[in-house]
GROMACS .gro file of N, CA, C and O in nm:
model
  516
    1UNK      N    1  -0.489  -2.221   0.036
    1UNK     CA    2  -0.383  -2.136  -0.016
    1UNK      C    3  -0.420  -1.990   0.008
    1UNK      O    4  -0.535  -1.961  -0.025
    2UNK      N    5  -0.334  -1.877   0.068
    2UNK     CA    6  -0.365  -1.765   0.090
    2UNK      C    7  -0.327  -1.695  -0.034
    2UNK      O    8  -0.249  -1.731  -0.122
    3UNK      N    9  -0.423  -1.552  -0.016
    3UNK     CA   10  -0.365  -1.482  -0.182
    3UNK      C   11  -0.267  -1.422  -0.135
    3UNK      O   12  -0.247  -1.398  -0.015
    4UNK      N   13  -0.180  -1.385  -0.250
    4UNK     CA   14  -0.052  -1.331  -0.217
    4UNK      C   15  -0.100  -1.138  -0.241
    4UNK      O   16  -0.165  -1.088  -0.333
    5UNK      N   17  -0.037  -1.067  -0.114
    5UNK     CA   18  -0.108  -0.939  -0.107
    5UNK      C   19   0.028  -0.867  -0.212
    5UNK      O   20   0.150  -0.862  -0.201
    6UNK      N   21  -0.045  -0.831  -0.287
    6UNK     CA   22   0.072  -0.697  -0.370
    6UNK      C   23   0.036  -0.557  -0.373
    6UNK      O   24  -0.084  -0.526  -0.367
    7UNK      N   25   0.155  -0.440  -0.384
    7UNK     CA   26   0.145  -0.355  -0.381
    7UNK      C   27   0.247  -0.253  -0.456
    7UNK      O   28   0.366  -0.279  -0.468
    8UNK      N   29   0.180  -0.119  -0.513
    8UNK     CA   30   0.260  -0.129  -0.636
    8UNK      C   31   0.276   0.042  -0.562
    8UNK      O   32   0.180   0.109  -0.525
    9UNK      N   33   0.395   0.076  -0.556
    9UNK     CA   34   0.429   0.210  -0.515
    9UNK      C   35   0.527   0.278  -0.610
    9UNK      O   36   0.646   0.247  -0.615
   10UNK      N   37   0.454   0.401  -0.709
   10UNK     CA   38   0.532   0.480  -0.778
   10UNK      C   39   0.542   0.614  -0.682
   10UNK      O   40   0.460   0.687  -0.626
   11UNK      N   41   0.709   0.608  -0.695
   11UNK     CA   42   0.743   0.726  -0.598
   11UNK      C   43   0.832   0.802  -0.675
   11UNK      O   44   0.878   0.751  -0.777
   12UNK      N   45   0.870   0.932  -0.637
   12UNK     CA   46   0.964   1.040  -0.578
   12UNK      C   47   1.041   1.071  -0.471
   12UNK      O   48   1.022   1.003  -0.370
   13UNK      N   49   1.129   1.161  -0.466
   13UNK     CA   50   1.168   1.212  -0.339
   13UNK      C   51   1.034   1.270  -0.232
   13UNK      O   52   1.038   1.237  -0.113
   14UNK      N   53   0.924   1.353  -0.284
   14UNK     CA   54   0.837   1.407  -0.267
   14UNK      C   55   0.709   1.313  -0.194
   14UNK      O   56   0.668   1.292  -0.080
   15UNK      N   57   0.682   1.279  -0.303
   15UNK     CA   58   0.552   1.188  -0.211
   15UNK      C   59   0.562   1.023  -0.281
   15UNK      O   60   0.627   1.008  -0.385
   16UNK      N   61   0.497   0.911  -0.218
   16UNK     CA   62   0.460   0.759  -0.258
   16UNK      C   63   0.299   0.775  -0.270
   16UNK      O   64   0.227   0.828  -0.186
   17UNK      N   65   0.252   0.704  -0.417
   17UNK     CA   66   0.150   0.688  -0.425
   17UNK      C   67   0.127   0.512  -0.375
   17UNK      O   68   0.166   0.430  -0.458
   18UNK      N   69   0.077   0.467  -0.269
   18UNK     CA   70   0.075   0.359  -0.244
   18UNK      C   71  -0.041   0.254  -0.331
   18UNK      O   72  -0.159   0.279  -0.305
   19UNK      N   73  -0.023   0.169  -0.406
   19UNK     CA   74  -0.162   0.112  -0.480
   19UNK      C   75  -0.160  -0.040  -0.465
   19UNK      O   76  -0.083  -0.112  -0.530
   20UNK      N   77  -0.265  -0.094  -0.359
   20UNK     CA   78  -0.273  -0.210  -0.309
   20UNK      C   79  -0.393  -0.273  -0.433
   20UNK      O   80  -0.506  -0.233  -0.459
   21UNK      N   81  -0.310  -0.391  -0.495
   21UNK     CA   82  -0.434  -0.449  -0.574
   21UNK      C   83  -0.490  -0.573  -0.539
   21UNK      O   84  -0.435  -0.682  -0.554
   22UNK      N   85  -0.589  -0.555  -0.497
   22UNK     CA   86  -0.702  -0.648  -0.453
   22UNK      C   87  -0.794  -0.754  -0.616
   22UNK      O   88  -0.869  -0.683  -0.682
   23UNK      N   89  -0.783  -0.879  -0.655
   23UNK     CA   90  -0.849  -0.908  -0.785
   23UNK      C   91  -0.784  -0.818  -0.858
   23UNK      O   92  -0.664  -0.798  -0.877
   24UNK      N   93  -0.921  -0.743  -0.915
   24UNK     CA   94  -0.914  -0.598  -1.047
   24UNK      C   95  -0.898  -0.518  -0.964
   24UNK      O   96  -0.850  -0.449  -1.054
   25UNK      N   97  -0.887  -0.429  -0.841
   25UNK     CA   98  -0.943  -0.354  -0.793
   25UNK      C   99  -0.846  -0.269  -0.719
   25UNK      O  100  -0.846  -0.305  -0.601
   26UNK      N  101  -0.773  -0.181  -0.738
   26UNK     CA  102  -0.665  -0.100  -0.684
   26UNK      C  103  -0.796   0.004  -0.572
   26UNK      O  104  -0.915   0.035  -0.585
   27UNK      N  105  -0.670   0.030  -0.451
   27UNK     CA  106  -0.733   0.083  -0.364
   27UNK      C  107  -0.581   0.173  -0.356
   27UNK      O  108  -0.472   0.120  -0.379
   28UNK      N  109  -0.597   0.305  -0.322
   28UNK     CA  110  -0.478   0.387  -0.314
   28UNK      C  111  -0.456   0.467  -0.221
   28UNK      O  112  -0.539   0.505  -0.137
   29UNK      N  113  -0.332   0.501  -0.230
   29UNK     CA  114  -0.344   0.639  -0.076
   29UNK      C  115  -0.204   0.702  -0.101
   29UNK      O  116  -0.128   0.639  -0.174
   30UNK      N  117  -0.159   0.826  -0.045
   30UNK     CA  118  -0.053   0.900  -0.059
   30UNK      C  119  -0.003   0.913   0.083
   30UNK      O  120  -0.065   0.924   0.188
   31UNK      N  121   0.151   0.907   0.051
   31UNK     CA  122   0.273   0.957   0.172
   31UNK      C  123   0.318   1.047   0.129
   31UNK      O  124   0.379   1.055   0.022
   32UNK      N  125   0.300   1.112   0.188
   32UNK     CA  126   0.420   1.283   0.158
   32UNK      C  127   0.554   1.310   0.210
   32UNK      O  128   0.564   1.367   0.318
   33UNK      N  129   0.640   1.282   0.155
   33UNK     CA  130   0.758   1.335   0.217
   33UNK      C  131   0.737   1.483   0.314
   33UNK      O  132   0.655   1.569   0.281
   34UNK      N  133   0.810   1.495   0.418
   34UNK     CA  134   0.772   1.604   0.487
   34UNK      C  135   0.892   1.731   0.446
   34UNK      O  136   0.880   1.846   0.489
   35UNK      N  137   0.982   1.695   0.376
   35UNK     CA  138   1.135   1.820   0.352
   35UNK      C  139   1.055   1.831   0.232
   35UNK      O  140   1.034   1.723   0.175
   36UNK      N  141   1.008   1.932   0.182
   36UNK     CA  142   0.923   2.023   0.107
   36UNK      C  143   1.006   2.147   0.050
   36UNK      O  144   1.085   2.212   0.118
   37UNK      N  145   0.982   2.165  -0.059
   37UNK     CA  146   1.017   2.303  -0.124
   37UNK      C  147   1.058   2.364  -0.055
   37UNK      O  148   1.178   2.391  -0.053
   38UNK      N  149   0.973   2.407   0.027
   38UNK     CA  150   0.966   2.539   0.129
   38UNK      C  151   1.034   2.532   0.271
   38UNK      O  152   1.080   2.623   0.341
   39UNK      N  153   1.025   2.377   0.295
   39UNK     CA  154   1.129   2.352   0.390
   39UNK      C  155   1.270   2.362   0.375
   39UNK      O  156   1.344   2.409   0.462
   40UNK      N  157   1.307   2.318   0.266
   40UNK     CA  158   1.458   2.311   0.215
   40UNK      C  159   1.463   2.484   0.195
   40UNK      O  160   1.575   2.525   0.229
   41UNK      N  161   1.378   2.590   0.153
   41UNK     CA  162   1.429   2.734   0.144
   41UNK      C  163   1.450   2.773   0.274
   41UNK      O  164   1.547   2.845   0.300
   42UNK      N  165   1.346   2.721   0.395
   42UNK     CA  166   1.377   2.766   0.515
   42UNK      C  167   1.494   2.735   0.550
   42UNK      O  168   1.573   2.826   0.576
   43UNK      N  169   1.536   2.594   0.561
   43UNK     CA  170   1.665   2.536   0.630
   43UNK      C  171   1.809   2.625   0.552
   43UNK      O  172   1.926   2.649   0.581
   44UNK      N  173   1.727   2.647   0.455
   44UNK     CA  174   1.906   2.694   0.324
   44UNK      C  175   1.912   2.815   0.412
   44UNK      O  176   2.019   2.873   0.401
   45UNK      N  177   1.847   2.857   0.476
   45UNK     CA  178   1.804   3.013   0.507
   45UNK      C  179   1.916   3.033   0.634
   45UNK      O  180   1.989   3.132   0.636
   46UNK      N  181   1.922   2.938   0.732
   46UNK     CA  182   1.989   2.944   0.763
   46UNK      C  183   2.136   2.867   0.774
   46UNK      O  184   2.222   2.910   0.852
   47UNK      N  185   2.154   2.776   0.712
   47UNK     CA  186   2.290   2.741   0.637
   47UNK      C  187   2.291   2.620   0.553
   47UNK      O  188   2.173   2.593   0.533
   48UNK      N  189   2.365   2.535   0.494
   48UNK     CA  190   2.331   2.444   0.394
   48UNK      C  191   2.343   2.332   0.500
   48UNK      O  192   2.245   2.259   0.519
   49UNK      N  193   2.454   2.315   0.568
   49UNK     CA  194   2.437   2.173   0.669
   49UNK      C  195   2.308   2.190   0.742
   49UNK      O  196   2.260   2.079   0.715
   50UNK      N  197   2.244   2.231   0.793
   50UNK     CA  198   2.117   2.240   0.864
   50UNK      C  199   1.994   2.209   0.763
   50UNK      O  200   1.883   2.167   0.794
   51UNK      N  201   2.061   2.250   0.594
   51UNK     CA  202   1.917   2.195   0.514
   51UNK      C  203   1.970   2.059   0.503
   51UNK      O  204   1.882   1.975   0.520
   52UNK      N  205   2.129   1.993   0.470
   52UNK     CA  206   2.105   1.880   0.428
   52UNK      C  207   2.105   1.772   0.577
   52UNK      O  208   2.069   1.654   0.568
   53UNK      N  209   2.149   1.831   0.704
   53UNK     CA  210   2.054   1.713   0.841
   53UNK      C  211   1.888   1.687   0.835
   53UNK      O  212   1.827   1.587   0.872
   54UNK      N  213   1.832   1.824   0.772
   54UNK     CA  214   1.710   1.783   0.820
   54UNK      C  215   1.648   1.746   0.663
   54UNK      O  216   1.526   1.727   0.656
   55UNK      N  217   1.696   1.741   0.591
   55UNK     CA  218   1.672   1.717   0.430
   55UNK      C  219   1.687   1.500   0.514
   55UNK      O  220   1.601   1.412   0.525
   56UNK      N  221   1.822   1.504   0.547
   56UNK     CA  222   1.861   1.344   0.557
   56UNK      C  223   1.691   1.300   0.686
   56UNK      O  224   1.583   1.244   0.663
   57UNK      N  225   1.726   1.334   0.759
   57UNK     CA  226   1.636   1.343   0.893
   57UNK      C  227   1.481   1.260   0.808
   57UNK      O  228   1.440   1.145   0.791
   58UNK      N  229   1.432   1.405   0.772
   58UNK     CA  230   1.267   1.364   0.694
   58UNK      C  231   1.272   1.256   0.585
   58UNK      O  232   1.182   1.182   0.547
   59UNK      N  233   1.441   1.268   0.529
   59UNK     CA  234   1.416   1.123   0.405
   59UNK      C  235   1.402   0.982   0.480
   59UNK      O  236   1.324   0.893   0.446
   60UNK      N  237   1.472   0.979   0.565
   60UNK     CA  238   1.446   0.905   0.646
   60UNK      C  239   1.348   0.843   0.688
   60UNK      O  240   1.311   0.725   0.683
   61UNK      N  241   1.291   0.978   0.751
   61UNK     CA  242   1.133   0.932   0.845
   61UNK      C  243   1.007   0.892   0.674
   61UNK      O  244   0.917   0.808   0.674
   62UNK      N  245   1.036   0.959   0.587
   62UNK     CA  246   0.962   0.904   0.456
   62UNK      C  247   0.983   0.795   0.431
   62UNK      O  248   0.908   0.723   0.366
   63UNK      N  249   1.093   0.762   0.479
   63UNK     CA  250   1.124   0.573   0.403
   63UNK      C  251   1.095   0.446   0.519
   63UNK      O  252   1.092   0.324   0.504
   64UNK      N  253   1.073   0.531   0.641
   64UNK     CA  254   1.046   0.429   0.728
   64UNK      C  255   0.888   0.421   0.743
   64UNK      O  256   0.825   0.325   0.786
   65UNK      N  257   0.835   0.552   0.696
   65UNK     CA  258   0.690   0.517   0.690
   65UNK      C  259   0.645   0.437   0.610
   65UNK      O  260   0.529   0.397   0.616
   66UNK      N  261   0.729   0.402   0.520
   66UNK     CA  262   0.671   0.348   0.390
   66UNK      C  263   0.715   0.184   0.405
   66UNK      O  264   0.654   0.096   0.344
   67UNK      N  265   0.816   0.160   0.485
   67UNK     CA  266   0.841   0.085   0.501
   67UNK      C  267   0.745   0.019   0.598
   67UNK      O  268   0.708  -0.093   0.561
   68UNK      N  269   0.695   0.065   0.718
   68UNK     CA  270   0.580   0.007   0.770
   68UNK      C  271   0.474  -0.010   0.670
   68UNK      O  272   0.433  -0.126   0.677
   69UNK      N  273   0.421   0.048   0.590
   69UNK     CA  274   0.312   0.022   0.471
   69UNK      C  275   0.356  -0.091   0.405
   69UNK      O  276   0.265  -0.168   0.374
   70UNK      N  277   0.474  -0.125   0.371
   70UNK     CA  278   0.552  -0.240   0.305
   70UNK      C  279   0.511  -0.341   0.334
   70UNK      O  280   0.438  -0.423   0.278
   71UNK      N  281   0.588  -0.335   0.479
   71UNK     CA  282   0.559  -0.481   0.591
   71UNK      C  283   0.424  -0.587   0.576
   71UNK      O  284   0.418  -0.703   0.616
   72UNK      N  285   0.334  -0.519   0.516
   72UNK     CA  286   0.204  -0.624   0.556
   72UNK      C  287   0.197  -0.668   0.371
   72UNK      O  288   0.086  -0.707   0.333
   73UNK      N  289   0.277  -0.665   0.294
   73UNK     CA  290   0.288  -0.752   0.162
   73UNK      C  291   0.369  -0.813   0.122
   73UNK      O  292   0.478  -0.759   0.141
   74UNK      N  293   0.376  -0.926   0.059
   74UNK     CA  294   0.409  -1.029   0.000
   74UNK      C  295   0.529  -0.987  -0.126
   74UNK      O  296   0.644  -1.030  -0.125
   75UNK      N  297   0.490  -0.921  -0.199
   75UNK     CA  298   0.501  -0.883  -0.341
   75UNK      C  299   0.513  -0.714  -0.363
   75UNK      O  300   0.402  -0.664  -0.345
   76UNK      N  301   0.589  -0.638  -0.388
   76UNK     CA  302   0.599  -0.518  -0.407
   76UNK      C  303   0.689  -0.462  -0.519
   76UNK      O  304   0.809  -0.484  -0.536
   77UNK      N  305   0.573  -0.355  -0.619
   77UNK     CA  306   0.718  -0.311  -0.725
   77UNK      C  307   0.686  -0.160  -0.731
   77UNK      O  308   0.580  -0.099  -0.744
   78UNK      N  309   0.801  -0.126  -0.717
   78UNK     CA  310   0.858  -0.019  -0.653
   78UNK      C  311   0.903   0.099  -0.784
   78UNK      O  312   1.000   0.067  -0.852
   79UNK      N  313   0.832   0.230  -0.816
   79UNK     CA  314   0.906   0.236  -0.976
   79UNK      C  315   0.861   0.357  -0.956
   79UNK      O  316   0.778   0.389  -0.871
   80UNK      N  317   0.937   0.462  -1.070
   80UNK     CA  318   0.967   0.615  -1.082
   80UNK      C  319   1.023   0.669  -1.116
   80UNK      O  320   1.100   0.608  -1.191
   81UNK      N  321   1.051   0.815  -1.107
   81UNK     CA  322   1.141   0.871  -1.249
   81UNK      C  323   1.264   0.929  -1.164
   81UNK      O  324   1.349   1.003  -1.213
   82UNK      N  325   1.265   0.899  -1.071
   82UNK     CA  326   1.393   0.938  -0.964
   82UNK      C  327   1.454   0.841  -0.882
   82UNK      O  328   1.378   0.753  -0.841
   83UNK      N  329   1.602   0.832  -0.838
   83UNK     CA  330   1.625   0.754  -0.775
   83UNK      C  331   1.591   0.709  -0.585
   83UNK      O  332   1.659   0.645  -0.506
   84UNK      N  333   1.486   0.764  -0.574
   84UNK     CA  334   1.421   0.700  -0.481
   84UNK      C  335   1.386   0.606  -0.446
   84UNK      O  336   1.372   0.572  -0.329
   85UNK      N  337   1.356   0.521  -0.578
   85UNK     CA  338   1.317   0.405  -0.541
   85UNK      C  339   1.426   0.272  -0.535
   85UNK      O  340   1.415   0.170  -0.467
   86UNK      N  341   1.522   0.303  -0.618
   86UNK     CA  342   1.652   0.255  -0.568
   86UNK      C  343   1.710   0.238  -0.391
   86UNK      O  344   1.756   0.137  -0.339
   87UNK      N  345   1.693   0.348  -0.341
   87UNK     CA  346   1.717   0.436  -0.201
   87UNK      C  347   1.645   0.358  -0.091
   87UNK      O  348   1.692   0.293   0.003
   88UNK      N  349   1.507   0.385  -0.131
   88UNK     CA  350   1.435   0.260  -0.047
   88UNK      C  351   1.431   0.159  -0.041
   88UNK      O  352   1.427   0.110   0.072
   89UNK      N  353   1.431   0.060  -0.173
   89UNK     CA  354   1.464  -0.047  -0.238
   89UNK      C  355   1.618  -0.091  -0.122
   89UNK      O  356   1.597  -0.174  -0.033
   90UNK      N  357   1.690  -0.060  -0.129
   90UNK     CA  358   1.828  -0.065  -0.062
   90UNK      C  359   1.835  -0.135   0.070
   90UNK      O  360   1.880  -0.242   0.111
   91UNK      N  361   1.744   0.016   0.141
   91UNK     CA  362   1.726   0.060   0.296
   91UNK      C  363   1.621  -0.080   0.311
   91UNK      O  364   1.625  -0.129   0.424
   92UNK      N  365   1.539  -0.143   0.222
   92UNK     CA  366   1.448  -0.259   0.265
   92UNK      C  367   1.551  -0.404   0.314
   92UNK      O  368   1.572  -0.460   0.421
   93UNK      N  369   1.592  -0.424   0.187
   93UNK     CA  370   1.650  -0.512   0.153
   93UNK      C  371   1.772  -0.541   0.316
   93UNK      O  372   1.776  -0.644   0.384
   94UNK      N  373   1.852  -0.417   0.334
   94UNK     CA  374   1.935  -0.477   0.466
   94UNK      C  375   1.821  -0.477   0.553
   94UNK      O  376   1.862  -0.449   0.666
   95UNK      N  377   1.688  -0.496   0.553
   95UNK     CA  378   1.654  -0.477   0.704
   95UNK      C  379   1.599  -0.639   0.705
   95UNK      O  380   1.578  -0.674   0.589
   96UNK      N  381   1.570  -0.752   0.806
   96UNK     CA  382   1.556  -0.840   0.760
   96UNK      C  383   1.411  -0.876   0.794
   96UNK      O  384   1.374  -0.993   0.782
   97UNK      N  385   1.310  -0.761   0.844
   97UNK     CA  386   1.211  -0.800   0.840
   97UNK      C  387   1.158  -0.780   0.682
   97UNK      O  388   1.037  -0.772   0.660
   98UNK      N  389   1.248  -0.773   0.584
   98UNK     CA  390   1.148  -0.750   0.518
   98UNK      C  391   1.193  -0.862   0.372
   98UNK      O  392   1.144  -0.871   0.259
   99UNK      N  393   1.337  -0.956   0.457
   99UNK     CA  394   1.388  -1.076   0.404
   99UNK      C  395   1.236  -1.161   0.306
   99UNK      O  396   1.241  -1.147   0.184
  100UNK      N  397   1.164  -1.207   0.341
  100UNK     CA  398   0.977  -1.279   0.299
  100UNK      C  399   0.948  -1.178   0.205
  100UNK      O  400   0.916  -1.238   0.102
  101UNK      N  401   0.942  -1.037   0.183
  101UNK     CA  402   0.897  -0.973   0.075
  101UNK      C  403   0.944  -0.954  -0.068
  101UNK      O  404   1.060  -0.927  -0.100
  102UNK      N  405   0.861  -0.969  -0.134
  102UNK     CA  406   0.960  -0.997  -0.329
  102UNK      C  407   0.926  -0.852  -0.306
  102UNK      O  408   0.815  -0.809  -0.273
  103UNK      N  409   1.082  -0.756  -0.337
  103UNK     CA  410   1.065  -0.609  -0.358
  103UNK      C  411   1.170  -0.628  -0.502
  103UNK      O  412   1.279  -0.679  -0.524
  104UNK      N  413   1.047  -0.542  -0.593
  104UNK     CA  414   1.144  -0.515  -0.739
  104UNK      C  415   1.151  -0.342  -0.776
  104UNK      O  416   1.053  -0.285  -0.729
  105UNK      N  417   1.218  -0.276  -0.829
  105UNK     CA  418   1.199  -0.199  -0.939
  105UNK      C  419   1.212  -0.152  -1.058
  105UNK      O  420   1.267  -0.210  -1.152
  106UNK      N  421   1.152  -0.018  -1.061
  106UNK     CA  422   1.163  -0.012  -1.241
  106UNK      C  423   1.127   0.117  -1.248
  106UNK      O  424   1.063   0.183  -1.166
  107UNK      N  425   1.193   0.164  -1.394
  107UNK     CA  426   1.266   0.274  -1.381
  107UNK      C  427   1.083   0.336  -1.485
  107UNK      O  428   1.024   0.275  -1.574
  108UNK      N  429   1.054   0.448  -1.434
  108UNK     CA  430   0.887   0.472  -1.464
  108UNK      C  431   0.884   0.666  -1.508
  108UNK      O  432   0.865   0.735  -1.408
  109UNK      N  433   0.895   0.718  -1.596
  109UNK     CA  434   0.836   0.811  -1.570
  109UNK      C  435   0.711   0.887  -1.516
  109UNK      O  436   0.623   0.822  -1.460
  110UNK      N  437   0.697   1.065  -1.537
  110UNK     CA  438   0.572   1.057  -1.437
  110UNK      C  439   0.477   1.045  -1.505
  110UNK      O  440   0.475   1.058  -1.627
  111UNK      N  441   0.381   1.016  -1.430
  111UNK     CA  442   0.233   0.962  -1.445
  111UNK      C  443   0.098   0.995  -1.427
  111UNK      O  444   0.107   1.106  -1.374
  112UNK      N  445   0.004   0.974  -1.434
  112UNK     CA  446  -0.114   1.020  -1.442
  112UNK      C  447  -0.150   0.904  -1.340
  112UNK      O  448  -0.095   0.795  -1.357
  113UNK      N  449  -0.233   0.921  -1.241
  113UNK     CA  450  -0.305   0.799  -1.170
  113UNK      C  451  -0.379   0.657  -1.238
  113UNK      O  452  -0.384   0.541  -1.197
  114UNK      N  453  -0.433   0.720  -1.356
  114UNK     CA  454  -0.463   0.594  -1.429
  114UNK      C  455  -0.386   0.542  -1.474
  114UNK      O  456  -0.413   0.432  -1.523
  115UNK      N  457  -0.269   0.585  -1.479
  115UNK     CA  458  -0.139   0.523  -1.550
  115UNK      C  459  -0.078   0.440  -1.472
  115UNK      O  460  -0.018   0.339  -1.507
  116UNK      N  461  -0.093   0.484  -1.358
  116UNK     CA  462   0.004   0.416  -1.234
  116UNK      C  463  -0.094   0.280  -1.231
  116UNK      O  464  -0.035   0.176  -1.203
  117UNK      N  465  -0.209   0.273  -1.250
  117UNK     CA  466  -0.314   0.160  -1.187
  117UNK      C  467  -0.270   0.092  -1.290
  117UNK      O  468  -0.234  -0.025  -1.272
  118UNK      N  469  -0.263   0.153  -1.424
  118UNK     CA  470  -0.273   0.068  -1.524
  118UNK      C  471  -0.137  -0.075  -1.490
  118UNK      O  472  -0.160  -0.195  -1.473
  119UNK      N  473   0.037   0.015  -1.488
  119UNK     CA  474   0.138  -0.022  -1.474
  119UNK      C  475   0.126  -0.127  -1.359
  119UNK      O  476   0.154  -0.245  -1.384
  120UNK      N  477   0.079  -0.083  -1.208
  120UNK     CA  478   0.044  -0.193  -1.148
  120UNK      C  479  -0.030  -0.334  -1.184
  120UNK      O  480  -0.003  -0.453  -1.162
  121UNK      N  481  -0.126  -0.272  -1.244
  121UNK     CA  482  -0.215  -0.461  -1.308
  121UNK      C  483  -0.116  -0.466  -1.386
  121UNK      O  484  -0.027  -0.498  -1.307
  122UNK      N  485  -0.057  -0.454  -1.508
  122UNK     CA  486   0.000  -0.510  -1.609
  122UNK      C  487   0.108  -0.576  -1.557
  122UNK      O  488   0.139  -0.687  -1.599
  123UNK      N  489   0.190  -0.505  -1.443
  123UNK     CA  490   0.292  -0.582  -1.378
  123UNK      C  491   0.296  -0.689  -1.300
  123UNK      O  492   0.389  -0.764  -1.268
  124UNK      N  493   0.144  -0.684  -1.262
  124UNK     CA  494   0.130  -0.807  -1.138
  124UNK      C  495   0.058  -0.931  -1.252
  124UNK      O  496   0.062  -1.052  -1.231
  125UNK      N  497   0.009  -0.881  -1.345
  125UNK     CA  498  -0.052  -0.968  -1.433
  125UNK      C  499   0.019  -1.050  -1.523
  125UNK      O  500  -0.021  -1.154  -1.575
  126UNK      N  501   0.159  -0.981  -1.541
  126UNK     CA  502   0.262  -1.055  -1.643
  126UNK      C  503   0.402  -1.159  -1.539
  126UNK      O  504   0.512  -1.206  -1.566
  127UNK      N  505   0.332  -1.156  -1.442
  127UNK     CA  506   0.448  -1.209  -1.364
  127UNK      C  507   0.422  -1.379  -1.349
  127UNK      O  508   0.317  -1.443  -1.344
  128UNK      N  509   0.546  -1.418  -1.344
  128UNK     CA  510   0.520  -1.569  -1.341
  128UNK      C  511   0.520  -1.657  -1.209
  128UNK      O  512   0.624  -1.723  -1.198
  129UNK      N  513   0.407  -1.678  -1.080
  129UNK     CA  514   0.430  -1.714  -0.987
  129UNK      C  515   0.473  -1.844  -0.994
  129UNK      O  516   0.505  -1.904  -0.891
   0.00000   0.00000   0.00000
């Protein structure tokens, strides 16, 4: 029997904290959205359609990165204090490579990193395979 790989991603528009739990043992890493504060003042700078193409553009390229990070698990819950994770959640679901993956979410305010580890074990720990 293979273990089933899970992975617990609390996000934003801004960045995904990715947290792969291994046993007890969370291993983590960050995606950054690339449309930034400072990007959206530049683009406004020169007109609002030009901030919201390249606002759409980088949300984009954020959700497809994450979506390759996705791809190699079984089990994924997806949670945060913005509707991002809805957004991605969505964009997974029509794609059908990713039909084999249990993707859930839940609605999370923000967090402290130990918080996030914590929410990951407790979630993967209360689930009924």
């Amino acid at each position: 029997m293979s273990t089933t790989k899970k992975l617990g991603i609390w996000m934003d528009h801004a960045s995904a904290h990715l947290m792969e739990l291994t046993g007890n043992s969370i291993s983590h890493k960050t995606i950054s959205s690339k449309f930034t504060h400072e990007e959206k003042e530049k683009s406004l700078s020169h007109s609002e359609n030009v901030m919201h193409n390249k606002e759409q553009h980088q949300t984009s390229e954020f959700y497809k990165e994450l979506g390759e990070s996705i791809r190699n698990y079984d089990d994924v819950i997806i949670f945060g204090p913005t509707d991002a994770k809805s957004q991605l959640a969505n964009i997974l679901k029509a794609d059908h490579r990713f039909a084999k993956i249990k993707i859930e979410t839940k609605s999370a305010d923000q967090m402290s990193d130990a918080a996030r580890h914590t929410f990951v074990k407790d979630y993967f720990s209360n689930q009924i395979h």
